[in-house]
Coordinates of C-alpha atoms in Angstrom, one line a residue:
M21 CA -8.3 9.2 -24.3
R22 CA -8.6 5.7 -23.7
V23 CA -7.1 4.3 -20.6
L24 CA -6.0 0.5 -19.5
V25 CA -5.2 0.4 -15.8
V26 CA -3.9 -2.9 -14.3
I27 CA -4.8 -4.1 -11.1
Q28 CA -2.6 -7.0 -9.8
G29 CA -5.4 -8.4 -7.6
G30 CA -8.9 -9.1 -8.4
G31 CA -12.1 -7.5 -7.9
G32 CA -13.7 -9.0 -4.7
A33 CA -14.8 -6.8 -1.8
K34 CA -11.2 -8.4 0.4
V35 CA -8.8 -5.8 -1.2
T36 CA -4.9 -4.8 -0.6
G37 CA -3.0 -1.6 -0.7
P38 CA -2.3 -1.6 -4.2
E39 CA -5.5 -3.0 -5.6
I40 CA -7.6 -0.1 -3.6
R41 CA -4.8 2.4 -5.3
G42 CA -5.6 0.7 -8.5
W43 CA -9.5 0.7 -8.6
A44 CA -9.4 4.7 -7.0
L45 CA -6.9 5.4 -10.2
A46 CA -9.4 3.6 -12.7
Y47 CA -12.6 5.6 -11.6
A48 CA -10.8 9.2 -11.3
F49 CA -9.9 8.5 -15.2
A50 CA -13.3 7.0 -15.9
E51 CA -14.8 10.4 -15.0
H52 CA -13.2 11.7 -18.3
H53 CA -11.9 9.0 -20.2
E54 CA -12.8 5.5 -21.2
V55 CA -11.2 3.4 -18.9
T56 CA -10.2 -0.6 -19.2
V57 CA -9.1 -2.7 -16.1
A58 CA -7.2 -5.6 -16.6
L59 CA -7.0 -8.1 -13.1
H60 CA -7.2 -11.4 -12.2
D61 CA -10.3 -13.7 -12.5
P62 CA -12.9 -10.3 -13.5
P63 CA -16.3 -11.3 -11.9
T64 CA -18.0 -9.6 -14.7
A65 CA -17.2 -8.4 -17.8
E66 CA -18.5 -4.5 -17.1
R67 CA -18.3 -2.3 -13.9
D68 CA -19.5 1.1 -13.8
G69 CA -19.2 1.7 -17.4
M70 CA -15.7 0.4 -17.2
R71 CA -14.7 -2.9 -19.5
L72 CA -13.1 -5.5 -17.5
V73 CA -10.4 -8.0 -18.8
E74 CA -8.5 -10.5 -17.8
F75 CA -4.7 -9.8 -16.8
S76 CA -3.0 -12.5 -18.9
R77 CA -0.1 -11.7 -21.2
G78 CA -1.9 -12.3 -24.4
T79 CA -4.9 -10.0 -23.5
L80 CA -2.6 -7.2 -21.8
I81 CA -0.4 -7.2 -24.6
R82 CA -3.8 -6.7 -27.1
E83 CA -5.2 -4.4 -25.1
A84 CA -2.2 -1.9 -24.3
R85 CA -1.8 -1.5 -28.1
R86 CA -5.1 -0.4 -28.6
H87 CA -5.2 2.2 -25.9
D88 CA -3.5 5.6 -25.7
A89 CA -2.2 5.0 -22.1
V90 CA -1.7 2.1 -19.9
I91 CA -1.0 2.0 -16.4
A92 CA 0.3 -0.5 -14.1
P93 CA 2.2 -0.5 -10.5
T94 CA 4.7 -2.6 -12.7
I95 CA 4.7 -2.6 -16.3
P96 CA 5.8 -6.1 -17.4
P97 CA 9.1 -6.1 -19.0
Y98 CA 7.5 -8.0 -22.2
L99 CA 5.1 -5.6 -22.4
F100 CA 7.5 -2.8 -23.0
A101 CA 8.9 -4.9 -25.9
A102 CA 5.1 -5.4 -27.2
L103 CA 4.8 -1.6 -27.1
R104 CA 8.0 -0.8 -29.0
G105 CA 6.9 1.4 -32.0
T106 CA 3.5 2.3 -30.7
S107 CA 2.0 5.1 -29.7
T108 CA 0.8 3.9 -26.1
I109 CA 2.1 5.8 -23.1
A110 CA 3.5 3.6 -20.8
V111 CA 3.1 4.6 -16.8
S112 CA 4.7 2.8 -14.0
D113 CA 3.1 3.7 -10.7
Q114 CA 6.1 3.3 -8.3
Y115 CA 4.5 4.1 -5.3
D116 CA 5.0 1.3 -3.3
P117 CA 8.6 0.8 -2.5
V118 CA 8.6 -3.3 -2.5
E119 CA 12.7 -3.3 -2.8
L120 CA 12.9 -1.3 0.4
E121 CA 10.3 -3.1 2.3
L122 CA 11.7 -6.9 1.4
S123 CA 15.1 -5.7 2.4
V124 CA 14.2 -6.4 6.0
F125 CA 14.0 -10.2 5.3
T126 CA 17.6 -11.1 5.6
E127 CA 17.1 -14.2 6.8
Q128 CA 14.8 -15.4 4.1
P129 CA 16.3 -17.7 2.0
G130 CA 16.5 -16.6 -1.8
I131 CA 16.2 -13.0 -0.7
R132 CA 19.0 -12.0 -2.6
R133 CA 17.6 -13.4 -5.7
Y134 CA 14.4 -11.7 -5.1
L135 CA 15.5 -8.5 -4.4
R136 CA 18.1 -8.5 -7.4
A137 CA 14.8 -9.5 -9.4
Q138 CA 13.1 -6.1 -8.0
K139 CA 16.0 -4.2 -8.7
D140 CA 15.8 -5.6 -12.4
A141 CA 12.3 -4.9 -12.8
R142 CA 12.7 -1.2 -11.2
E143 CA 15.3 -0.5 -13.6
A144 CA 13.4 -1.6 -16.1
Q145 CA 10.3 1.1 -15.4
L146 CA 13.1 3.8 -15.3
R147 CA 14.4 3.4 -18.5
F148 CA 11.3 2.5 -20.3
S149 CA 8.3 4.0 -19.0
D150 CA 7.2 7.4 -20.6
V151 CA 5.6 8.1 -17.0
V152 CA 6.5 7.4 -13.6
A153 CA 4.2 7.9 -10.7
V154 CA 5.3 8.4 -6.8
A155 CA 3.4 9.3 -3.7
G156 CA 5.6 11.6 -2.5
A157 CA 8.5 14.0 -2.3
S158 CA 10.8 11.4 -0.5
Q159 CA 10.0 8.8 -3.2
R160 CA 10.3 11.5 -5.8
G161 CA 14.0 12.5 -4.4
L162 CA 15.1 8.6 -4.5
L163 CA 13.5 7.9 -8.0
E164 CA 15.4 11.0 -9.5
N165 CA 18.8 10.2 -8.0
E166 CA 18.0 6.8 -9.5
L167 CA 17.4 8.5 -12.9
E168 CA 21.0 10.6 -12.4
V169 CA 22.7 7.0 -11.7
L170 CA 20.9 5.7 -14.6
K171 CA 22.3 8.8 -17.1
L172 CA 18.9 9.1 -18.2
T173 CA 18.3 12.9 -20.0
G174 CA 16.1 14.6 -22.5
A175 CA 13.6 12.6 -24.4
R176 CA 15.1 9.2 -22.5
R177 CA 14.0 10.6 -19.1
P178 CA 10.4 9.7 -18.1
A179 CA 8.2 12.1 -17.1
V180 CA 7.9 12.2 -13.1
V181 CA 4.6 13.0 -11.4
T182 CA 3.8 13.2 -7.6
V183 CA 0.2 11.1 -6.8
P184 CA -0.5 11.0 -3.5
F185 CA -2.2 8.2 -1.9
G186 CA -6.0 9.7 -2.1
L187 CA -8.9 9.4 -0.7
P188 CA -13.0 8.4 -1.7
D189 CA -15.6 11.1 -1.0
A190 CA -16.3 11.2 2.9
P191 CA -17.6 7.8 4.5
P192 CA -21.6 7.6 5.0
A193 CA -22.5 7.4 9.0
S194 CA -22.5 4.3 10.5
S195 CA -24.4 3.3 13.4
A196 CA -23.1 -0.1 13.4
H197 CA -20.6 -1.8 16.5
P198 CA -18.6 -4.7 14.2
L199 CA -15.6 -4.3 17.1
R200 CA -18.3 -4.8 19.6
D201 CA -20.2 -7.5 18.5
A202 CA -17.4 -9.5 17.6
F203 CA -15.8 -9.3 21.3
P204 CA -18.1 -10.1 24.1
Q205 CA -15.5 -8.3 26.1
I206 CA -16.0 -5.1 25.0
G207 CA -18.1 -3.0 27.0
A208 CA -20.8 -0.4 25.4
D209 CA -18.3 2.7 27.2
D210 CA -15.4 0.8 26.8
P211 CA -12.8 3.1 24.7
I212 CA -11.1 0.9 21.5
V213 CA -7.6 1.5 20.4
L214 CA -7.6 0.1 16.7
W215 CA -4.7 -1.1 14.9
W216 CA -5.6 -0.7 11.5
G217 CA -4.0 -3.5 8.9
K218 CA -1.8 -6.2 9.3
C219 CA 1.1 -6.8 11.4
W220 CA 4.0 -6.7 9.3
K221 CA 7.3 -6.8 9.6
W222 CA 8.4 -3.5 8.8
F223 CA 5.6 -2.3 11.7
D224 CA 6.2 -2.6 15.5
A225 CA 3.0 -4.1 16.8
E226 CA 4.8 -5.6 19.7
S227 CA 5.5 -1.7 21.0
A228 CA 1.9 -1.1 20.4
V229 CA 0.7 -4.2 22.5
R230 CA 3.1 -3.2 25.4
A231 CA 2.5 0.7 25.4
M232 CA -1.1 -0.7 25.7
G233 CA -0.3 -2.6 28.8
R234 CA 0.8 1.0 30.1
V235 CA -2.5 2.3 28.9
V236 CA -4.3 -0.6 30.9
E237 CA -2.7 0.4 33.9
R238 CA -4.2 3.7 33.9
I239 CA -7.3 2.8 32.1
P240 CA -8.2 -0.7 32.7
N241 CA -11.4 -1.2 30.6
A242 CA -9.5 0.3 27.5
R243 CA -9.5 -2.3 24.4
L244 CA -6.7 -2.6 21.9
V245 CA -8.3 -4.6 18.8
I246 CA -5.4 -5.5 16.2
S247 CA -7.2 -6.4 12.7
A248 CA -5.2 -9.5 11.7
G249 CA -7.0 -11.4 9.2
K250 CA -4.8 -13.1 6.7
A251 CA -4.4 -11.2 3.5
P252 CA -6.4 -12.4 0.5
K253 CA -3.7 -14.0 -1.7
A254 CA -0.9 -13.1 0.6
K255 CA 2.4 -14.1 -0.8
F256 CA 4.8 -13.3 2.1
D257 CA 3.7 -15.1 5.0
L258 CA 7.3 -14.6 6.7
S259 CA 6.3 -11.1 6.8
D260 CA 3.4 -11.2 9.0
R261 CA 4.4 -10.6 12.5
T262 CA 1.0 -11.3 14.1
E263 CA 2.0 -14.1 16.4
I264 CA 4.9 -12.2 17.8
A265 CA 2.2 -9.4 19.0
R266 CA -0.2 -12.2 20.2
D267 CA 2.6 -13.6 22.4
T268 CA 3.3 -10.3 23.8
A269 CA -0.2 -9.9 24.6
R270 CA 0.0 -13.3 26.4
E271 CA 3.0 -12.6 28.2
L272 CA 1.7 -9.4 29.9
G273 CA -1.7 -11.1 30.6
L274 CA -3.5 -8.9 28.2
L275 CA -4.6 -11.3 25.5
D276 CA -8.3 -11.9 24.9
T277 CA -9.3 -9.4 27.6
N278 CA -7.9 -5.9 26.9
V279 CA -5.7 -7.1 23.7
L280 CA -7.9 -8.9 20.9
F281 CA -7.1 -10.1 17.6
L282 CA -9.7 -9.6 14.9
D283 CA -8.7 -12.9 12.9
E284 CA -10.7 -11.5 9.3
W285 CA -9.6 -9.6 6.6
T286 CA -12.4 -6.6 6.8
P287 CA -14.8 -6.2 3.6
Y288 CA -13.3 -2.9 1.9
D289 CA -17.2 -1.3 1.6
R290 CA -17.5 -2.2 5.5
R291 CA -14.4 -0.8 7.2
H292 CA -15.9 3.0 7.9
E293 CA -17.6 0.6 10.1
Y294 CA -14.9 -0.5 11.8
L295 CA -13.0 2.7 11.8
A296 CA -16.4 4.5 13.6
D297 CA -16.6 2.1 15.7
A298 CA -13.2 2.9 17.7
D299 CA -12.1 6.0 19.4
V300 CA -8.4 6.5 18.9
G301 CA -6.4 4.6 15.9
L302 CA -2.6 3.4 16.9
T303 CA 0.0 2.4 13.7
L304 CA 3.5 2.1 15.0
H305 CA 6.4 1.4 12.0
A306 CA 9.6 0.0 12.8
D307 CA 12.9 2.0 12.1
T308 CA 13.8 0.8 8.7
P309 CA 14.8 2.0 5.6
E310 CA 11.5 1.3 4.0
A311 CA 10.2 3.8 6.7
P312 CA 10.9 7.2 5.1
F313 CA 9.4 6.3 1.6
A314 CA 6.2 4.7 2.6
A315 CA 3.0 5.8 1.5
R316 CA 0.0 3.6 3.9
A317 CA -3.1 2.9 3.0
R318 CA -4.1 2.2 6.5
Y319 CA -3.0 6.2 7.4
M320 CA -5.4 7.2 4.6
D321 CA -7.8 5.2 5.9
Y322 CA -7.9 6.9 9.3
L323 CA -8.0 10.2 7.7
W324 CA -10.8 9.2 5.7
A325 CA -12.8 8.3 8.8
G326 CA -11.7 10.9 10.7
L327 CA -10.6 9.0 13.5
P328 CA -7.6 10.5 15.6
C329 CA -4.2 8.4 15.8
V330 CA -0.9 7.6 17.3
L331 CA 1.6 7.3 14.6
A332 CA 5.3 6.7 14.4
H333 CA 7.2 9.6 12.9
G334 CA 9.5 9.8 10.1
D335 CA 7.2 9.5 6.9
E336 CA 5.6 12.3 5.0
I337 CA 2.1 11.2 5.5
A338 CA 2.6 10.5 9.0
D339 CA 4.3 13.9 9.7
R340 CA 2.0 15.9 7.6
F341 CA -0.8 14.3 9.7
G342 CA 1.2 15.5 13.2
R343 CA 1.9 19.2 11.6
S344 CA -2.1 19.3 11.1
G345 CA -2.9 18.3 14.7
F346 CA -4.8 15.1 13.2
A347 CA -2.3 12.9 14.6
R348 CA -0.2 12.5 17.9
L349 CA 3.3 11.0 16.6
V350 CA 5.8 9.6 18.9
A351 CA 9.5 8.0 17.9
P352 CA 9.6 4.1 16.5
G353 CA 10.1 2.2 19.3
D354 CA 9.2 4.5 22.1
V355 CA 6.4 2.7 24.4
D356 CA 6.0 5.3 26.9
A357 CA 5.3 7.9 24.3
A358 CA 3.2 6.1 22.3
A359 CA 1.0 5.0 25.8
D360 CA 1.4 8.7 27.0
A361 CA -0.4 9.7 23.7
V362 CA -2.9 7.2 23.7
I363 CA -3.8 8.0 27.3
A364 CA -4.5 11.4 26.3
L365 CA -6.3 11.0 23.4
I366 CA -8.7 8.3 25.6
E367 CA -9.1 10.9 28.4
R368 CA -9.6 14.1 26.4
P369 CA -12.8 13.9 24.5
Q370 CA -12.5 17.7 23.2
E371 CA -8.8 17.0 22.4
R372 CA -10.1 14.0 20.5
A373 CA -12.9 15.9 18.4
S374 CA -10.4 18.7 17.3
A375 CA -8.0 16.2 15.8
S376 CA -10.9 14.6 14.3
A377 CA -11.8 18.2 12.7
A378 CA -8.3 18.8 11.9
G379 CA -8.4 15.1 9.9
L380 CA -11.8 16.1 8.1
E381 CA -10.3 19.3 6.9
L382 CA -6.9 17.8 5.8
A383 CA -8.6 15.0 3.7
E384 CA -10.5 17.3 1.5
S385 CA -7.0 17.8 -0.2
Y386 CA -6.5 14.2 -0.5
R387 CA -9.3 13.7 -2.9
W388 CA -8.7 11.3 -5.5
P389 CA -10.4 13.1 -8.8
A390 CA -7.6 16.4 -8.1
L391 CA -4.6 14.2 -7.2
V392 CA -5.2 12.5 -10.6
A393 CA -5.2 15.8 -12.6
P394 CA -1.8 16.1 -13.1
L395 CA -1.2 12.5 -14.1
A396 CA -3.4 12.8 -16.8
E397 CA -1.7 16.0 -17.9
A398 CA 1.7 14.4 -17.7
I399 CA 0.1 11.4 -20.2
A400 CA -1.4 13.9 -22.7
E401 CA 1.9 16.0 -22.8
R402 CA 4.0 12.6 -23.5
A403 CA 1.6 12.0 -26.1
R404 CA 1.8 15.7 -27.8
S405 CA 5.6 16.0 -27.5
G406 CA 6.2 12.4 -29.5
A407 CA 9.3 12.0 -27.2
R408 CA 9.4 8.1 -26.5
P409 CA 12.5 6.5 -23.9
S410 CA 15.1 4.7 -25.8
S411 CA 14.7 1.2 -26.9
A412 CA 18.3 0.3 -27.6
R413 CA 18.6 -1.8 -24.2
L414 CA 14.9 -3.4 -24.3
A415 CA 15.8 -6.6 -25.9
R416 CA 18.8 -7.4 -23.8
S417 CA 17.1 -5.9 -20.6
V418 CA 14.2 -8.4 -21.1
S419 CA 15.8 -11.6 -22.1
T420 CA 18.1 -11.0 -18.9
Y421 CA 15.2 -10.1 -16.5
Y422 CA 13.0 -13.5 -17.7
L423 CA 16.3 -15.8 -17.9
R424 CA 17.1 -14.5 -14.1
R425 CA 13.3 -15.3 -13.3
A426 CA 13.7 -19.0 -14.8
S427 CA 16.8 -19.3 -12.9
D428 CA 15.7 -18.3 -9.7
H429 CA 12.3 -20.3 -9.9
A430 CA 14.7 -23.3 -11.0
V431 CA 16.8 -22.8 -7.6
Q432 CA 13.6 -22.2 -5.8
R433 CA 12.2 -25.7 -6.8
A434 CA 15.5 -27.4 -6.4
R435 CA 15.1 -26.3 -2.6
I436 CA 11.8 -27.1 -1.9
A437 CA 12.7 -30.6 -3.5
V438 CA 15.6 -31.1 -1.5
G439 CA 13.7 -30.2 1.7
Q440 CA 10.8 -32.5 0.9
A441 CA 13.4 -35.2 0.8
S442 CA 14.9 -34.6 3.8

């Protein structure tokens, strides 16, 4: 097949979770199919046998119409309209529950309008996509319920395929020590606990820092490194809770001694060096509506590197890690339990080794080519069957979506102007 993969990002070394997944899908499909990648500001015209094209409206429409399938995290509504009457299979990868993530921003001006736009976009994905991908059983259940509410049946109902967040081949061995090199406070034998990724609002870095305070009481030379670099092209700075974590560390007298902040975005192709330099991973999430449906790239990096970790339970991946023996799970917000779990992993090297071995075994079930195979089959089956979603409501849905966007942008510009004038 000729497959167009749309990535909402760039082709540089600093990438976010959606970009990681997009490139992984592209490489997995490229093993058996002809792949073109659309992205912002492509650095070259080709990468590893895949054509790279500009992510612009005109180029996207032209390329999508000449491909057998287009895969995107969100198919732009205008593209649904442009593909009407063609044989191109539209695949919406709904692995990232954006609307649930942003629902925690109740205090943010304009959040209701933004959430409404996200809801409109989600409904368009379900009404007009041929295939919808999700990352796990919880997301699938949520989506199936939405399809029932929309009364989509038969040919009007998209095929739903589960494609978990996967892993590349095992990382190369590393003798580098980027964490210890970055912080002279860390001694050669000091145990390192790594908070991998940003301190977004739906996480609970504050509890992690407080748990570290308990850890240090027992293991004074233990260090917590929080990778707090600003995400490239970050759109929602209000979601960043790094400063709260920093203030908590300062309050506890741990800042720049036992709690350290890595204020740079780690290059993707060097991430294994940072993970290999740590002894324990630590990521805690808050008790939010997003948590049960999350598919977190940072968890998968822990698994990829075989780094034993402490996680909050309540999402599919964490719970599977816990059942396998790879991760220790604690209740969201339970500082004492998190501290006890970290101490146990630091003080018991044999248990760490056992957890790491369990993780490396589990990692084999998450390799990208095997995970993508059902999606490729669903695309091929949809093309063979000739079943297509109804376009009866397409024109109205597209026009309503863009009219609302224009209205929201006008309100936002007015709010900015009023703020500047005052």
